[in-house]
Every structure is written in structure tokens, then in C-alpha cells.
Amino acid sequence: MSQTRVFGIMSVSPDKRRKMESALEQIKKYTVVVADTGDFNAIEEYKPQDATTNPSLILAAAKMSTYQPLVEQAIKYGIANGGSEKEQVTNAMDKLFVNFGLEILKKVPGRVSTEVDARLSFDKEAMVSRARRLISLYEEAGVSKERILIKLSSTWEGIQAGRELEEKDGIHCNMTLLFSFAQAVACAEARVTLISPFVGRILDWYKENTDRKNYEPHEDPGVQSVTKIYNYYKKFSYTTVVMGASFRNTGEVKALAGCDLLTISPGLLGELSQDHSAVTCSLTPQGAKECDLEKVHLDEKSFRWLHNEDRMAVEKLSDGIRKFAADAIKLEAMIKERMFNVKNGQ
């Protein structure tokens, strides 16, 4: 029988209970689940611990009628703070990102990630300045920096900006657009709070640039990349945690159960909530300690060389920066047009 009687009451056996639980519920036992969205409804539905946004997600959300009050408030803020037209638009953009973050924080118990403009990816000082500005906007709204992760591109300059923000300001950073082992090592040595290696975009590259078009989850190059990074961090006791990101299918997500965090789109969260197959914990600190990995130290020159040796990572990092920058420019144009209308009483 699949049921057992305990103290005269029928109870469900562990095997039966596992069958009833969704894959999402099982993953949550091993990993902190983060919603990769700017859509508050999805956050309410799937109840993640944290949430993360980026310019592409904010652009999509800012076009929805539901969120127009947040856009209008940001525009009014930009105008009220004066300065040149460029400064007003920049202030409105920062306020818009923070407005979305504030709303998300009402719906998650943990943290929200807010991204620094990708166009600053090669300017360390500008990234530091922008990050401090975003944190000050959150603090003005009564939210502690402990609930915020500042997202920075994982360029050498971005990683060093993360180091400075963590050491000098106690501002926690989420290093994004991470594709290479070199980037992961440099982030760990900078002692940033968290990294977001991009699983699905790595898979995309291999499908586009090799003859192979199909991969089992454990063979997926994105899954293998994150597994190596996780094992390296845990083997050498780095404090930086790993948040797998940019998934293309639920197989990738399930293959990384046990990773510190996984940030998942609403579509895949929905699929996982309907999936009742058994999920096993693939990544563990104990397993990592037994891995055959050597410790690496990277200064700027060795970082640039090692990263450059990984063609996939070089191409996907530059492509990712361009795409986020393009969406930031679209969002800026939308803000600018709306701001012009407000100023002219339209």
C-alpha cells in the first residue's frame, strides 16, 4: 500500500507525497527560487524568495497599461529634479527602475536586483556612481540597501566596481552577463555577493555555432558551466553565491537543483508548477569538495587573456551588453517622448 497508518490516521507515504509535489516545490527545497520578471502578477502567483529585473524586462513591463502610474511618477520625478534634458531623462530612468523594485519588494520577502545601465559597462567610476544613486533612491523610499542587489555587467571594470561597492559602501552586487570561468573567478576574488551565470544563452551559442542541436540536461554546456563554477566556489569556500539565470527549458533548471539560487522566467515557473516528476539535488557543497579543480588567481592581464580564450563568452558578453543597451535606449526614448508631452500639458 502507498499509504501508512500513523496513530490511527491515514498519512501519505513519502513516495506518494513526492508524486503530488510539483517540480517547483521540490526545487524550492534545495534552492532559493527567484522570479526573473518585472510583472508583479507572476511574482504573486509563484511566490519566489527574490526577484530580478533588467532593462529588457522593465521595457516590456513599462509598456503594459497596468504599470503606467509607475512610469508617470518617474517622469514627474525627472522633471521636478531639473537639470539638462539628458539629466532629467536619466533621473526618470533611475526612478522608474527603483519604482518597479519597490513594488516587487512588496511581494517578495527577500531582495530585488536592479541593473546599472549596460552602456556604462566599461566605466568603473560611472557604474559605482550610478549604483550609489540607485541605492539612495531606495533609501529615500524607506528601503534598506540590504534588500537590494545592484546588477553590474561582468566586464573587468564591472567586477572592480562591484569590489569597491561591496568593500566601501556595503552595497551588495549581482554580477550579470557572466559566461566564462574567468569572469566567475574574478568575481569570487572581488568578493561580490552574487553572480548570475547565463545558462540558456550559452546553450544558444553552441546550437548556433556547432553541428549539435540537441542536448540532454546533464550535457547542456550552460548547465556544465554553472556546475563547474558552483563546485569551484564551494571547494575553495568563496562567499560569493551562484544564481543560475537565462534558462531555455525546465530540464536545465532541474539539472541545477541545489545551486544557491535559480532565477526563472514566469513561463518556466508555470511549467515547473505543473510538472510532477521527481527532482533530485544535483549540486551539493559536499560533492564540490571532492571535485578535481585547481585554484586560480587572476589579475587584470590574466583575466583578459583567459576570458578572451573562450570565444563563446567573448561573443555572448558583448552581445548581451549591446542588447541590454539597445533596450535601455528604447526605454529612454519612450520616457523622453512622454516627458515632452507632460511638459507641454498633453
XYZ file of C-alpha atoms in Angstrom, residues 68-287:
220
model
C 1.575 53.349 -16.292
C 1.293 55.048 -12.862
C 4.888 53.962 -12.115
C 6.061 55.402 -15.432
C 4.193 58.681 -14.879
C 5.584 59.072 -11.372
C 9.136 58.535 -12.668
C 8.643 61.147 -15.403
C 7.331 63.710 -12.921
C 10.292 62.973 -10.666
C 12.734 63.544 -13.532
C 11.130 66.884 -14.429
C 10.903 68.045 -10.805
C 14.619 67.442 -10.216
C 15.562 69.754 -13.077
C 18.887 69.878 -14.874
C 19.508 69.373 -18.565
C 17.103 67.297 -20.633
C 19.600 64.402 -20.554
C 19.863 64.617 -16.759
C 16.069 64.694 -16.407
C 15.712 61.572 -18.564
C 18.478 59.784 -16.643
C 16.851 60.666 -13.314
C 13.484 59.466 -14.605
C 15.052 56.180 -15.780
C 16.683 55.580 -12.393
C 13.433 56.380 -10.628
C 11.492 54.033 -12.932
C 13.824 51.121 -12.161
C 13.530 51.855 -8.450
C 9.727 52.202 -8.679
C 9.495 48.695 -10.135
C 11.894 47.433 -7.484
C 9.817 48.980 -4.693
C 6.625 47.336 -5.967
C 8.379 43.978 -6.312
C 9.672 44.228 -2.733
C 6.078 44.429 -1.527
C 5.562 40.956 -2.970
C 8.797 39.092 -2.167
C 10.243 38.501 1.307
C 13.839 38.765 0.085
C 15.721 41.011 -2.323
C 15.294 42.604 -5.718
C 18.067 43.076 -8.285
C 18.208 46.433 -10.073
C 20.536 46.870 -13.041
C 23.005 49.655 -13.789
C 22.817 50.931 -17.390
C 24.715 48.491 -19.652
C 26.169 51.441 -21.569
C 28.412 52.054 -18.555
C 29.863 48.520 -18.684
C 33.422 49.683 -19.360
C 33.425 52.680 -16.993
C 34.107 51.598 -13.419
C 33.627 55.009 -11.809
C 30.362 55.667 -13.649
C 28.997 52.284 -12.539
C 29.926 52.977 -8.916
C 28.288 56.408 -9.066
C 25.097 55.064 -10.661
C 24.855 52.217 -8.167
C 25.120 54.640 -5.243
C 22.428 56.784 -6.849
C 20.044 53.820 -7.152
C 20.644 52.823 -3.531
C 19.992 56.413 -2.380
C 16.646 56.371 -4.224
C 15.696 53.143 -2.462
C 16.743 54.572 0.904
C 14.729 57.757 0.258
C 11.738 55.451 -0.176
C 12.484 53.767 3.157
C 14.071 50.562 1.816
C 17.398 49.377 3.244
C 20.280 48.536 0.912
C 20.227 45.065 2.468
C 17.175 44.284 0.325
C 18.802 45.411 -2.917
C 21.270 43.747 -5.264
C 22.867 46.088 -7.790
C 23.354 44.333 -11.132
C 26.575 45.068 -12.985
C 27.961 43.649 -16.243
C 30.751 41.146 -15.582
C 33.406 43.076 -17.502
C 36.728 43.637 -15.713
C 35.560 47.200 -14.972
C 32.186 45.964 -13.724
C 33.794 43.405 -11.434
C 36.095 46.055 -9.948
C 33.107 48.374 -9.483
C 31.453 45.522 -7.597
C 34.548 45.115 -5.423
C 34.517 48.821 -4.496
C 30.779 48.935 -3.797
C 30.967 45.862 -1.548
C 34.097 46.967 0.343
C 33.479 50.704 0.720
C 29.685 51.005 0.765
C 28.382 47.625 1.865
C 26.291 47.618 -1.316
C 25.552 44.065 -2.431
C 26.178 43.313 -6.102
C 24.791 40.811 -8.595
C 27.258 40.285 -11.455
C 25.305 39.617 -14.631
C 26.118 38.659 -18.239
C 28.507 36.034 -16.916
C 29.586 33.349 -19.396
C 33.201 32.398 -18.681
C 35.063 30.666 -15.885
C 37.449 33.656 -15.900
C 34.567 36.004 -15.083
C 33.437 33.709 -12.262
C 36.934 33.508 -10.724
C 37.405 37.294 -10.869
C 34.002 37.860 -9.230
C 34.842 35.455 -6.401
C 38.180 37.187 -5.830
C 36.372 40.549 -5.759
C 34.090 39.090 -3.039
C 30.893 40.264 -4.659
C 27.683 38.940 -3.139
C 26.280 37.020 -6.093
C 26.870 36.053 -9.725
C 24.301 35.243 -12.431
C 25.832 32.871 -14.995
C 23.631 32.697 -18.119
C 22.737 29.063 -18.812
C 20.421 29.422 -21.804
C 22.498 31.927 -23.733
C 25.482 29.571 -23.526
C 23.279 26.807 -24.975
C 22.105 29.205 -27.710
C 25.697 29.830 -28.779
C 26.569 26.153 -29.036
C 23.448 25.434 -31.074
C 24.270 28.297 -33.430
C 27.986 27.594 -33.760
C 28.254 23.794 -33.771
C 26.549 20.948 -35.622
C 24.886 19.726 -32.453
C 21.336 20.996 -31.905
C 20.048 18.847 -29.021
C 21.454 18.263 -25.558
C 20.324 16.223 -22.595
C 20.221 18.412 -19.454
C 23.437 16.989 -17.958
C 25.235 17.510 -21.312
C 23.949 21.079 -21.741
C 27.028 23.364 -21.957
C 25.259 26.032 -19.877
C 24.449 23.517 -17.153
C 28.032 22.235 -17.221
C 29.410 25.782 -16.946
C 27.321 26.627 -13.879
C 28.078 23.244 -12.294
C 31.829 23.890 -12.616
C 31.513 27.398 -11.177
C 29.362 26.195 -8.247
C 31.814 23.387 -7.469
C 34.796 25.754 -7.675
C 33.196 28.263 -5.293
C 32.229 25.636 -2.750
C 35.502 23.670 -2.984
C 37.541 26.781 -2.169
C 34.997 28.269 0.279
C 34.275 31.511 -1.554
C 31.455 33.543 -0.031
C 30.062 34.628 -3.429
C 26.917 32.667 -4.256
C 25.763 31.363 -7.639
C 22.392 32.164 -9.195
C 21.800 30.291 -12.449
C 19.943 32.513 -14.941
C 18.596 32.675 -18.503
C 17.013 29.243 -18.821
C 15.642 27.834 -22.073
C 13.812 24.791 -20.685
C 12.837 23.140 -17.414
C 15.428 20.396 -17.918
C 18.180 22.956 -17.387
C 16.515 24.202 -14.208
C 16.050 20.724 -12.753
C 19.635 19.743 -13.636
C 20.870 22.618 -11.425
C 18.747 21.825 -8.350
C 20.949 22.527 -5.345
C 22.525 25.648 -6.851
C 22.434 28.527 -4.333
C 19.733 30.352 -6.313
C 17.985 29.990 -9.674
C 16.230 32.910 -11.375
C 13.404 31.616 -13.556
C 11.006 33.259 -16.009
C 7.230 33.122 -15.346
C 6.734 30.772 -18.319
C 9.134 28.176 -16.940
C 7.841 28.680 -13.376
C 4.418 27.776 -14.760
C 5.745 24.639 -16.440
C 7.579 23.542 -13.293
C 4.455 24.052 -11.191
C 2.583 21.616 -13.491
C 5.452 19.091 -13.646
C 5.208 16.315 -11.044
C 8.315 14.325 -11.972
C 10.875 13.631 -9.242
C 13.675 16.188 -8.847
C 16.986 15.181 -7.274
C 19.567 17.540 -5.797
C 22.401 17.714 -8.334
C 24.715 20.226 -6.652
C 25.945 19.956 -3.069
C 28.829 21.522 -1.120
C 29.953 18.024 -0.150
C 30.132 16.909 -3.783
